[in-house]
Short mmCIF file of C-alpha atoms and ligand atoms in Angstrom, two decimals:
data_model
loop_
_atom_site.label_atom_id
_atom_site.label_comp_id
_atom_site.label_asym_id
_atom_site.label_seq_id
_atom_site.Cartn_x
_atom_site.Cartn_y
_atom_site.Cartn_z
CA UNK A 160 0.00 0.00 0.00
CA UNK A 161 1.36 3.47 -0.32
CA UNK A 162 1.32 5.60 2.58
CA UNK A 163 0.20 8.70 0.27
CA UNK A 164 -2.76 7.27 -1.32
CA UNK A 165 -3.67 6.46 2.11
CA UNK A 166 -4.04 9.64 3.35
CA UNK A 167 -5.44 10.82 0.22
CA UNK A 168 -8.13 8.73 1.48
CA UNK A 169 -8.17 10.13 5.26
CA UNK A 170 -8.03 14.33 3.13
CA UNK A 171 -10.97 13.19 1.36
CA UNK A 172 -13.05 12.10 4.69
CA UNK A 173 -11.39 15.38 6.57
CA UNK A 174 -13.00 17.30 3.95
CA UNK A 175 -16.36 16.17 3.84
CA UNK A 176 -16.77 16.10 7.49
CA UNK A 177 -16.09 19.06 9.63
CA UNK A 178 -18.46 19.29 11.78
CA UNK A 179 -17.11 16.24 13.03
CA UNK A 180 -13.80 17.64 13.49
CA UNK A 181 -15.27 20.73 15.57
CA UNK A 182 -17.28 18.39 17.84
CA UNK A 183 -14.31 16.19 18.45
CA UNK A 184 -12.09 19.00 19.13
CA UNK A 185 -14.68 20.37 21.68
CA UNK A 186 -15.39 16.52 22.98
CA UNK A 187 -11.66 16.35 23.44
CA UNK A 188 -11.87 19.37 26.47
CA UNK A 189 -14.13 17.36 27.96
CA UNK A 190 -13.61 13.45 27.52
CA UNK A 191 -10.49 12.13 27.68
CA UNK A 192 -10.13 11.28 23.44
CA UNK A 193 -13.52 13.21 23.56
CA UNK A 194 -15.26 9.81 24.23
CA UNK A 195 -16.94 7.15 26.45
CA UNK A 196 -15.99 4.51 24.76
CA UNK A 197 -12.43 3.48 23.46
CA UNK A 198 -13.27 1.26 20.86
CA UNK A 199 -15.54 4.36 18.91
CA UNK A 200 -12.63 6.38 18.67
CA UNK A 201 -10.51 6.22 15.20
CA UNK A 202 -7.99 8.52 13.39
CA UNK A 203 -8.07 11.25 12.64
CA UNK A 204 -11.63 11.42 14.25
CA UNK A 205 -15.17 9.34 14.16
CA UNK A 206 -18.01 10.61 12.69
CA UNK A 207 -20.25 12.08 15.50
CA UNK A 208 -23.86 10.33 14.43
CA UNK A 209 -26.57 12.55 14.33
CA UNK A 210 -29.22 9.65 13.61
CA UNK A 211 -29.57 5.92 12.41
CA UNK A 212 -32.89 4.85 10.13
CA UNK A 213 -32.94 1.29 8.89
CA UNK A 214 -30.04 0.08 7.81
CA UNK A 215 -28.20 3.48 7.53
CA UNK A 216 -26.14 6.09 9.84
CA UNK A 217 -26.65 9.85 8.71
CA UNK A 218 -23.25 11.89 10.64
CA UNK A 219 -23.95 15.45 11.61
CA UNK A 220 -22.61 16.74 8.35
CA UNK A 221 -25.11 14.88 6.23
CA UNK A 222 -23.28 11.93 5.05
CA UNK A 223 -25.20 8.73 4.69
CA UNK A 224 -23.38 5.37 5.63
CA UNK A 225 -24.79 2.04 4.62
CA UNK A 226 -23.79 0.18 8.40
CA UNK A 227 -22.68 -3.18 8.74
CA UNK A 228 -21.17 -1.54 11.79
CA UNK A 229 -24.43 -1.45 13.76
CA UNK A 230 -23.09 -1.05 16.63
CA UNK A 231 -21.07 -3.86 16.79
CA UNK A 232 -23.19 -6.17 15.69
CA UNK A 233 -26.22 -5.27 17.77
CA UNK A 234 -28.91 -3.97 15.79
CA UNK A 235 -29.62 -7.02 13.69
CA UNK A 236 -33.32 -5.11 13.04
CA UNK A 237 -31.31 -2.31 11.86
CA UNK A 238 -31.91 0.74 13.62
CA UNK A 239 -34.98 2.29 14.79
CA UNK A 240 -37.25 -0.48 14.05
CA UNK A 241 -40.80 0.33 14.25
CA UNK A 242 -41.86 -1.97 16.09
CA UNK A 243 -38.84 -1.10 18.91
CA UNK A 244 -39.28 2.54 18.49
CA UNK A 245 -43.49 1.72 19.52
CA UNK A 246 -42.32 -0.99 22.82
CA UNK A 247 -40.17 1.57 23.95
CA UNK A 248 -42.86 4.66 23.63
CA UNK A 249 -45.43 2.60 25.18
CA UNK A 250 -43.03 1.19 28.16
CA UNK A 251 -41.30 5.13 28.54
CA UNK A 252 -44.87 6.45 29.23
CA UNK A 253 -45.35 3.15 31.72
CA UNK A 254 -42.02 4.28 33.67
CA UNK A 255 -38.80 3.54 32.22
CA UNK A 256 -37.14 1.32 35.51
CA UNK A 257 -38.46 -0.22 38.65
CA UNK A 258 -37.23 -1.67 41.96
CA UNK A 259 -39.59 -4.51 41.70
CA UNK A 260 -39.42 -7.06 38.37
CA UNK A 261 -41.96 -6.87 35.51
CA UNK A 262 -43.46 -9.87 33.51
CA UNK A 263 -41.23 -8.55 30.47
CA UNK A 264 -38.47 -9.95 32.01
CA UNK A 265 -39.99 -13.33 32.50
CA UNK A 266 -41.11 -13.49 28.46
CA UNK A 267 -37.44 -12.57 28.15
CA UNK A 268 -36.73 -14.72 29.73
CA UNK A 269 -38.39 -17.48 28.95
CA UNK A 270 -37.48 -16.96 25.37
CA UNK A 271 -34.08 -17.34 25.39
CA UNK A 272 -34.35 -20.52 27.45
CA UNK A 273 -36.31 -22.11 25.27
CA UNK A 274 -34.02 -21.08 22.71
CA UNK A 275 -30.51 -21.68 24.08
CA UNK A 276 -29.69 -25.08 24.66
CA UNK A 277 -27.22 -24.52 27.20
CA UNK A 278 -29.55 -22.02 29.24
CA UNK A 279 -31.87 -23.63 32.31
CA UNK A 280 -31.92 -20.09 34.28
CA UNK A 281 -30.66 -16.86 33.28
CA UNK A 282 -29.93 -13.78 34.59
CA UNK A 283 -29.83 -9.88 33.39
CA UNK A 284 -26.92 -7.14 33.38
CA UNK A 285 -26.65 -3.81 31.98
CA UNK A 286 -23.33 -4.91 29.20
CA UNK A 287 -21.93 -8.13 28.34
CA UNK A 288 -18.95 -7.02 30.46
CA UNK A 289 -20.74 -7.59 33.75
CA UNK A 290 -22.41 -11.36 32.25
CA UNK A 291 -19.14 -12.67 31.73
CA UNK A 292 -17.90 -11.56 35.49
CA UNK A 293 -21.27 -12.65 36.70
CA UNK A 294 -20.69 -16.13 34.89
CA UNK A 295 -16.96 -16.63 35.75
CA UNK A 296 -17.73 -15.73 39.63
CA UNK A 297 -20.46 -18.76 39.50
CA UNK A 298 -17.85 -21.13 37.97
CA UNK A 299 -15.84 -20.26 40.72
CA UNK A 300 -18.15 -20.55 43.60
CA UNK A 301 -19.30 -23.76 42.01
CA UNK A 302 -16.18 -25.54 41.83
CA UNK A 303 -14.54 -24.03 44.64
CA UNK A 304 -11.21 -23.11 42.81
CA UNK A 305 -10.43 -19.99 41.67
CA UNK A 306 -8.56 -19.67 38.22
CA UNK A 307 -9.66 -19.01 34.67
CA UNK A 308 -8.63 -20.22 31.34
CA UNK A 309 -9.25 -18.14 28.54
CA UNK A 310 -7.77 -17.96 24.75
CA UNK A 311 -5.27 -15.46 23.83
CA UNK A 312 -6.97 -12.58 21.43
CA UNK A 313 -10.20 -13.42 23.12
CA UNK A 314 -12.38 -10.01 24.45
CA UNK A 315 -14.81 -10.79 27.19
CA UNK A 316 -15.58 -7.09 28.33
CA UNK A 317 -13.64 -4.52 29.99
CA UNK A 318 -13.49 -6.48 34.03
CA UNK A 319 -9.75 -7.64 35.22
CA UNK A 320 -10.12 -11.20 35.28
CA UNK A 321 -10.62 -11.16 31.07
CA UNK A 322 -7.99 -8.01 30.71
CA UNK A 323 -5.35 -10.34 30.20
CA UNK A 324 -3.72 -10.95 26.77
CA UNK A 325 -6.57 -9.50 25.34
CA UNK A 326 -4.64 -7.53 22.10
CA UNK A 327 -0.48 -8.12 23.41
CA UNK A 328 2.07 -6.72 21.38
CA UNK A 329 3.52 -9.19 18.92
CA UNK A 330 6.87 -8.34 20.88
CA UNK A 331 5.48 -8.97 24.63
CA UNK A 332 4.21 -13.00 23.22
CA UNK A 333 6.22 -15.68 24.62
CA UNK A 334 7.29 -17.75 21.59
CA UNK A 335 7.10 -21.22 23.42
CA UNK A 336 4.07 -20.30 24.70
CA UNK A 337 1.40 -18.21 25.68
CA UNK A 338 2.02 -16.95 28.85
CA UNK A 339 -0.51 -14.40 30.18
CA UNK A 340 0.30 -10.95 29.29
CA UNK A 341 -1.18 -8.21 31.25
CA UNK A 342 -3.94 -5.41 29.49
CA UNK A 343 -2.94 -2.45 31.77
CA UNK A 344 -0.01 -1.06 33.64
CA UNK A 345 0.25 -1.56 36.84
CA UNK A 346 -2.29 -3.96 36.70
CA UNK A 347 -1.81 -6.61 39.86
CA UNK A 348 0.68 -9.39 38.94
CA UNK A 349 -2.27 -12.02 40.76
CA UNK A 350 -4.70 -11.41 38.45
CA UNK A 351 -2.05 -12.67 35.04
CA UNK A 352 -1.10 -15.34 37.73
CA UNK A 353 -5.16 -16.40 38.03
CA UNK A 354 -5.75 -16.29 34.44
CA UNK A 355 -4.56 -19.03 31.97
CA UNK A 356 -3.78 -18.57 28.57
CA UNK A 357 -4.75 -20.94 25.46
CA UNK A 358 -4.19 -21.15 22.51
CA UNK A 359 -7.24 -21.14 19.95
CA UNK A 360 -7.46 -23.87 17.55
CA UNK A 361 -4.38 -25.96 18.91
CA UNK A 362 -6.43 -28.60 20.39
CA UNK A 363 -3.05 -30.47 21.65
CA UNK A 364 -1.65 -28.08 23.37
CA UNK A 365 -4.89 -27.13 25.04
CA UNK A 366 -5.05 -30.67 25.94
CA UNK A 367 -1.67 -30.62 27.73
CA UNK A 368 -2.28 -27.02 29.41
CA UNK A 369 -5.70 -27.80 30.78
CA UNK A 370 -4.59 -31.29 32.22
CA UNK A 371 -2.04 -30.01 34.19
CA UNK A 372 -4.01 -27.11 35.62
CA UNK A 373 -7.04 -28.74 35.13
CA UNK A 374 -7.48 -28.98 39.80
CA UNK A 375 -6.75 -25.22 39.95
CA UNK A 376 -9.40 -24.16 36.95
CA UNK A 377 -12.81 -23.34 37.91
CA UNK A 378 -13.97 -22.37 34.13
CA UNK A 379 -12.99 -22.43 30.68
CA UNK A 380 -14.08 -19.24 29.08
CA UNK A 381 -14.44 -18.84 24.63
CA UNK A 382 -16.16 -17.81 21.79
CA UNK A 383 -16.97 -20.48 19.40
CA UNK A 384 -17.07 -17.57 16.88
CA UNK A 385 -14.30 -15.18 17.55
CA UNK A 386 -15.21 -11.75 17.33
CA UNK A 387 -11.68 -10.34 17.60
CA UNK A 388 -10.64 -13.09 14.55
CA UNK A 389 -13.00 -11.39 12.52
CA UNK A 390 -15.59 -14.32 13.83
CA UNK A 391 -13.65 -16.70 13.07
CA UNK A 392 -15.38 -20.14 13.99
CA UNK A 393 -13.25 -22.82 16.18
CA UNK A 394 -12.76 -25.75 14.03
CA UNK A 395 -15.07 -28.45 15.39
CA UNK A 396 -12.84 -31.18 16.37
CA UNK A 397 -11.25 -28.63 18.89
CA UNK A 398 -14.72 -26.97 20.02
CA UNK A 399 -15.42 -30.72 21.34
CA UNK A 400 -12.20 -31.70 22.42
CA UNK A 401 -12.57 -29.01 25.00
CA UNK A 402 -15.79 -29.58 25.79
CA UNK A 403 -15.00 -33.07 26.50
CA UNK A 404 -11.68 -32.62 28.70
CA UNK A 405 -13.63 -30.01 30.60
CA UNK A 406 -16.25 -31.98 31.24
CA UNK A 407 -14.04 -34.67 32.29
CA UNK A 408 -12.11 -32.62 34.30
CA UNK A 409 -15.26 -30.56 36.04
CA UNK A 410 -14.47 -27.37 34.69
CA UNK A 411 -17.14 -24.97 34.07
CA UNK A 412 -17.03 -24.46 30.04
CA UNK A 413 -18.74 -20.67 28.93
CA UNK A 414 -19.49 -19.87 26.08
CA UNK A 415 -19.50 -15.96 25.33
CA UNK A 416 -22.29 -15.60 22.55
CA UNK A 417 -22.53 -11.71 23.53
CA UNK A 418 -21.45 -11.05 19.84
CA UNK A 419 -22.28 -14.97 18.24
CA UNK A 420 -25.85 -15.19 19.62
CA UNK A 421 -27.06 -13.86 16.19
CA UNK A 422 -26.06 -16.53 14.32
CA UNK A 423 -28.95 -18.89 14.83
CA UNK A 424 -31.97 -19.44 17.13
CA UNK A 425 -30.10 -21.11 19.67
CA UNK A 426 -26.67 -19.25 18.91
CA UNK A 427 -23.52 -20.84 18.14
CA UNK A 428 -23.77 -23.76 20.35
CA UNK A 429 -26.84 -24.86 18.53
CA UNK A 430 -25.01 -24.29 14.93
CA UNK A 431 -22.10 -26.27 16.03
CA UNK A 432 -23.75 -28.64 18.07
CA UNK A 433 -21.34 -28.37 21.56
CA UNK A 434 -22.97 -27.31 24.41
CA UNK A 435 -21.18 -25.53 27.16
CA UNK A 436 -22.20 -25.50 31.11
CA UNK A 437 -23.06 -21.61 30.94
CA UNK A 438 -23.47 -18.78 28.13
CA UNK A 439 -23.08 -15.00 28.17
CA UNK A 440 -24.62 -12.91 26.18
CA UNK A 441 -25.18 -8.72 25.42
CA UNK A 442 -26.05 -6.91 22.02
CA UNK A 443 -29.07 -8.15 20.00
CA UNK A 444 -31.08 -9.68 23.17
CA UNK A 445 -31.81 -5.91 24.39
CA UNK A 446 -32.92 -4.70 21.22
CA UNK A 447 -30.22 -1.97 20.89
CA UNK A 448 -30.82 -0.89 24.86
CA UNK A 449 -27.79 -1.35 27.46
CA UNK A 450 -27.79 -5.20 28.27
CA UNK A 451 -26.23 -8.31 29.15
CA UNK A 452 -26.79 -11.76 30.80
CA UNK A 453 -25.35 -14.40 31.57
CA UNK A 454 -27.46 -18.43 32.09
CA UNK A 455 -26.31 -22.07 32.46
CA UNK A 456 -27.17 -25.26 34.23
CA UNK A 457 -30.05 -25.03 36.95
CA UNK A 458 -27.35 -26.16 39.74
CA UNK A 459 -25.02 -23.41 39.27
CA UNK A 460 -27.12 -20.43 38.52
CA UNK A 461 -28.91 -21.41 41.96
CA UNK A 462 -26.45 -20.06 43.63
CA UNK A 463 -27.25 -16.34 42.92
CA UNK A 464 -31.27 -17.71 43.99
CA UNK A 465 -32.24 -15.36 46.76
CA UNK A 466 -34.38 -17.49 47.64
CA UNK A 467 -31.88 -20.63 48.73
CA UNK A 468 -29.97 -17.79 50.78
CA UNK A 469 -27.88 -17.44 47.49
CA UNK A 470 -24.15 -17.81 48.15
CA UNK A 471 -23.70 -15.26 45.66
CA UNK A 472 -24.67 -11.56 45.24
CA UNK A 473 -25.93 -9.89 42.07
CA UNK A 474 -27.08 -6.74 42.23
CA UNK A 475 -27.63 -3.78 39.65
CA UNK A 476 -29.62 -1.05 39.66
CA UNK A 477 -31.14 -1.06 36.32
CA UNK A 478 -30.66 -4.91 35.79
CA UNK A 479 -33.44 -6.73 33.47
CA UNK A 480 -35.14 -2.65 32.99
CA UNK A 481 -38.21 -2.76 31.22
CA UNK A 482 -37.30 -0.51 28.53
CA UNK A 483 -34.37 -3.32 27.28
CA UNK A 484 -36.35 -6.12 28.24
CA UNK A 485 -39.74 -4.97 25.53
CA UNK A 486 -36.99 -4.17 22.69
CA UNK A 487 -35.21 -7.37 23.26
CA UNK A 488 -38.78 -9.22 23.14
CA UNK A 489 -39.09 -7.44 19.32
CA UNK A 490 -36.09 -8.62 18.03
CA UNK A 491 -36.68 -11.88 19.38
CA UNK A 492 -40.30 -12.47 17.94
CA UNK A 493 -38.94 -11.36 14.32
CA UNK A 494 -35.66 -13.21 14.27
CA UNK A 495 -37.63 -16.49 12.73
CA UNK A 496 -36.22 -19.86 11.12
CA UNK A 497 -36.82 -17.78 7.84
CA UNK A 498 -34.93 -14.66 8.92
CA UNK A 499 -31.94 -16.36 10.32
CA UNK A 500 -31.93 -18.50 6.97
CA UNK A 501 -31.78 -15.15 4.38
CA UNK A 502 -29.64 -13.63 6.62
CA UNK A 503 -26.46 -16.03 6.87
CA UNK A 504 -27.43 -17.37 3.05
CA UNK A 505 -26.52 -13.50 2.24
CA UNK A 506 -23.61 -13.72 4.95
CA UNK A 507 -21.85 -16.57 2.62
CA UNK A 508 -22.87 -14.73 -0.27
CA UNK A 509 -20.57 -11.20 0.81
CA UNK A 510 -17.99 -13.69 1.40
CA UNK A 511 -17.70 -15.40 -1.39
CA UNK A 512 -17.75 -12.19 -3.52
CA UNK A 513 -14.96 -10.97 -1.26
CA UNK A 514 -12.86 -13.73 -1.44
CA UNK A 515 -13.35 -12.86 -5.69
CA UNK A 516 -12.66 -9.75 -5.83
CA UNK A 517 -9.17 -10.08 -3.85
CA UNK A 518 -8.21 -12.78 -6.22
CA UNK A 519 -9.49 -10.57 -9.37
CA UNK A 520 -7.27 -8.02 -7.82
CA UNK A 521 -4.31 -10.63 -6.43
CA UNK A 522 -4.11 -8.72 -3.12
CA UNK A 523 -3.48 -11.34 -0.56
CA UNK A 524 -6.24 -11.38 2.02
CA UNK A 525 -8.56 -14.01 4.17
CA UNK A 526 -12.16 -13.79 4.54
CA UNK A 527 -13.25 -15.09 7.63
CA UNK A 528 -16.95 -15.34 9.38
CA UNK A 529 -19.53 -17.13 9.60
CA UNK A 530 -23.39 -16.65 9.44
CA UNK A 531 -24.22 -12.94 9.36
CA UNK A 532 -20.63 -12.09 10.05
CA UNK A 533 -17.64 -11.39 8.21
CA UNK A 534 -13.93 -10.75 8.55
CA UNK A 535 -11.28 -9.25 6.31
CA UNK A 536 -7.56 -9.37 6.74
CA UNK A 537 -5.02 -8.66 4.66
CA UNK A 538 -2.25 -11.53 5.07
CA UNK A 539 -1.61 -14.33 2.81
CA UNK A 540 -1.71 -16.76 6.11
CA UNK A 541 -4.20 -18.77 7.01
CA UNK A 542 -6.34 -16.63 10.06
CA UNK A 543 -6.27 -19.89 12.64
CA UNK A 544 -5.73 -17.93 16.05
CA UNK A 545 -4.69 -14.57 17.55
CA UNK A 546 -1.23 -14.79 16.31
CA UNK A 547 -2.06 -15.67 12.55
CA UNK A 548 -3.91 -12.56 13.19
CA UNK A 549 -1.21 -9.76 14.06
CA UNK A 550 0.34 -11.27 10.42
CA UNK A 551 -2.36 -8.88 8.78
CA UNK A 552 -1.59 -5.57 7.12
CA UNK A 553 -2.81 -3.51 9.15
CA UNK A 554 -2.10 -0.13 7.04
CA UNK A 555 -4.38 -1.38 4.68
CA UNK A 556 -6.91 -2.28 7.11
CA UNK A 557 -7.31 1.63 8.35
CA UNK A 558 -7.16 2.48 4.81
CA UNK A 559 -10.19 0.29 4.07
CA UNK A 560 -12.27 1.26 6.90
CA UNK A 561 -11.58 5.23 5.68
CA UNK A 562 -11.66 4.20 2.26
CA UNK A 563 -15.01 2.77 3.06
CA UNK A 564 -16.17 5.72 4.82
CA UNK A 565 -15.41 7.78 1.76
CA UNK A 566 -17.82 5.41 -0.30
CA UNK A 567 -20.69 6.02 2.18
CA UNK A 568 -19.94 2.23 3.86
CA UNK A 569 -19.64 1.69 7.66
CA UNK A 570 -17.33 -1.28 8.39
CA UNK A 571 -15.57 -1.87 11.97
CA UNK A 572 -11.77 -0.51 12.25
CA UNK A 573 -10.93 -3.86 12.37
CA UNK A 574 -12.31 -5.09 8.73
CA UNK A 575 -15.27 -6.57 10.17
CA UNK A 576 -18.75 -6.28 10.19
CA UNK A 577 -22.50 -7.84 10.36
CA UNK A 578 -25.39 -8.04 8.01
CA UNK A 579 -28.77 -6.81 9.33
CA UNK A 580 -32.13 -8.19 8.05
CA UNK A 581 -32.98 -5.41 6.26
CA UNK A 582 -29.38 -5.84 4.19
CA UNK A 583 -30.47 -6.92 0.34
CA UNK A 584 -28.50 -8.53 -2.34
CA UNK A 585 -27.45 -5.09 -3.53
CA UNK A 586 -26.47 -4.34 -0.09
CA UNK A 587 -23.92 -7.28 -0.91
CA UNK A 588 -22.89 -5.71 -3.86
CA UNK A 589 -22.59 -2.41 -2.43
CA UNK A 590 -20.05 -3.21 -0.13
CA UNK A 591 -18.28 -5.58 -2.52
CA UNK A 592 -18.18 -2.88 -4.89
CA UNK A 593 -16.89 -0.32 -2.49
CA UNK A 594 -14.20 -2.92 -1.00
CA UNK A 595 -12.86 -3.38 -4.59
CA UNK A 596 -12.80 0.40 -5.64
CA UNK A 597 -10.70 1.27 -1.96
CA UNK A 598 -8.75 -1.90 -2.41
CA UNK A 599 -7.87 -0.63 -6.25
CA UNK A 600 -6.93 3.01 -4.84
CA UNK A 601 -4.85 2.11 -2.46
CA UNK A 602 -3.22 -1.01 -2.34
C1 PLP B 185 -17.42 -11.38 22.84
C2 PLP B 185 -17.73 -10.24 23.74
N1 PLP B 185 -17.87 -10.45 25.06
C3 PLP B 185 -18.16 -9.44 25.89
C4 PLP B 185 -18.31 -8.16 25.45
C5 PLP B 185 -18.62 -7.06 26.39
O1 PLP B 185 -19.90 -6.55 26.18
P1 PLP B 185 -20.25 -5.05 26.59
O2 PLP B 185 -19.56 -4.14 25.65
O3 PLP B 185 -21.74 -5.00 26.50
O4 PLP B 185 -19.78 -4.89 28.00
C6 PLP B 185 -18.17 -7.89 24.08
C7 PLP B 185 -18.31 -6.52 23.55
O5 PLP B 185 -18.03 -6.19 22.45
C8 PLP B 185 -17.87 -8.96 23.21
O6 PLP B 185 -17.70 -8.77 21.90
#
């Protein structure tokens, strides 16, 4: 790629946005980065939104972005659904949050029980963040030992126990192993010490790992579908290999479908058939509201039952609100067999296309995803795990997302992004067409 066609790219979005650029300046005297949220922020700037119809973002200087952002991943309605924007008027005007519970919740529920293999009981948060620390503290109470195993690259939220080798430097991994690297400076040395770090895909080594720590781990934490691989899915033979050696071991196995729940009806343990002890989840279940939840086996989720003098605490001011819970009920009554079906055929349609038009243009590049989810990097390796990740360009992969940008497309920085059920064939061919025009300017 050359650097100067690059920031040709990045002039031409400066240009047409600067009301963008005078917000962020004045955000900036404010908010540290002039945000709330880390992961929104990109050079030189992001787009401040001024509103979201369907399945397009319109940015406070008038430009119109076709989103398979959607807020990462959550608004698989697209935004401002009609029948969302109509439960949320109607529950606003009936109060917006309660101390006492509402039968909202229950439907909720109920719904996802009945939909989630893995999920006897579940429980509500306000982010997927506090569903995986509400999950991992049950493992831990339930087996009585007190160290984690996750898989290095995996995100879990923002809490300590998962800020460990979350995005390490390439020069900070151990290269005979994968030795927990801290997230944050200064962060206590115990909390590396109580986290173990695996490998994705490497079944064998795993294997070895987990059976030597396997008396001192109280859960096994993963995606099935990695978001931070650009949802990559774990090849099946190692998705049950774990699931068998932690069952044999009695380790709690989670599965984190905060991002993954979309891909079918019962998420990604029902596509790939493993079924883990408990499951987190966050983004599409509240209907684009603040939410998060974690559910599992009847015998450990008892232990946050108030009513068996629950071992565990869970508290939360605006846990299970009745504003989230009616929007999460909408998407949940139109996300049928059909929907899900049109959806992920049009998921393996984009990447197909993809995968065509970086051959057509011999740039070297993997497509990853599955479902309604898709993954671009540019590295002639196979994407396997979090290190065949770092092997991507990732010049090009800013100049895409601005590219992008320039051709009215919202991707995430990271080359990724999600379908919606609104998104049409030509939505497809949109976004292929925009990926080949960047990809011809500035490779
Ligand atoms: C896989 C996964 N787990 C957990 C989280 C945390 O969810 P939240 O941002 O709602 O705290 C995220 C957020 O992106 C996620 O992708």
């Amino acid at each position: 790629m050359t650097t100067s066609r690059a920031e040709a790219e990045v002039q031409q979005f400066v240009a047409s946005t600067p009301k963008s650029k005078s917000l962020q300046d004045e955000a900036a005297q404010y908010l540290p980065g002039g945000s709330s949220r880390g992961t929104a922020y990109f050079a030189p700037y992001p787009t401040f939104v001024d509103h979201a119809k369907g399945h397009y973002v319109y940015d406070v200087d008038g430009n119109r972005y076709l989103d398979f952002m959607i807020n990462a991943t959550t608004h698989v309605l697209g935004h401002a659904h009609p029948d969302i924007v109509a439960a949320l008027q109607e529950q606003a005007e009936r109060g917006n949050s309660f101390s006492g519970p509402t039968e909202a919740q229950v439907r909720l529920a109920k719904t996802l029980c009945e939909r989630v293999p893995s999920v006897e009981t579940i429980r509500f948060t306000n982010s997927g963040t506090e569903g995986t620390m509400m999950a991992i503290r049950g493992a831990r109470a339930f087996t009585g030992r007190h160290k984690i195993a996750k898989f290095e690259g995996g995100y879990h939220g923002s809490h300590e126990y998962v800020s460990v080798s979350v995005r390490p430097a390439a020069a900070d991994l151990d290269p005979d192993g994968t030795t927990p690297v801290p997230e944050h400076p200064a962060q206590p040395p115990s909390v590396a010490d109580d986290v173990i770090t695996l490998p994705y895909n490497d079944l064998e080594t795993c294997e070895r790992i987990i059976r030597q720590r396997g008396d001192e781990l109280a859960c096994v934490i993963m995606e099935v579908v990695s978001s931070s691989f650009g949802y990559l899915a774990g090849d099946l033979d190692f998705l049950r290999g774990i699931r068998a050696l932690t069952e044999e071991l009695g380790i709690v196995l989670i599965f984190d479908e905060v991002q993954s729940f979309r891909v079918s009806a019962g998420g990604a343990q029902e596509m790939f058939g493993v079924i883990p002890d408990m499951t987190t989840f966050g983004k599409i279940i509240g209907g684009g509201m603040p939410v998060g939840a974690w559910g599992g086996r009847r015998d450990i989720m008892a232990l946050f039952d108030p009513t068996e003098g629950a071992p565990l605490a869970h508290a939360g001011t605006f846990n299970a609100n009745p504003m989230t819970m009616a929007a999460g009920e909408v998407v949940m009554n139109h996300l049928t067999p059909e929907v899900y079906e049109r959806m992920n055929t049009l998921g393996e349609m984009l990447r197909a296309k993809l995968r065509a038009v970086f051959d057509e243009l011999e740039i070297p590049a993997q497509v990853t995803g599955v479902a309604s989810l898709f993954g671009i990097h540019f590295t002639a390796e196979d994407i396997v795990d979090y290190r065949s990740t770092l092997t991507g360009d990732g010049d090009m992969t800013k100049a895409l997302f601005t590219g992008l940008l320039n051709e009215g497309i919202l991707i995430q920085t990271g080359g990724a992004g999600a379908l919606n059920t609104l998104t049409s064939e030509a939505d497809v061919d949109a976004l292929v067409d925009g990926v080949r025009r960047v990809a011809q300017r500035v490779r």
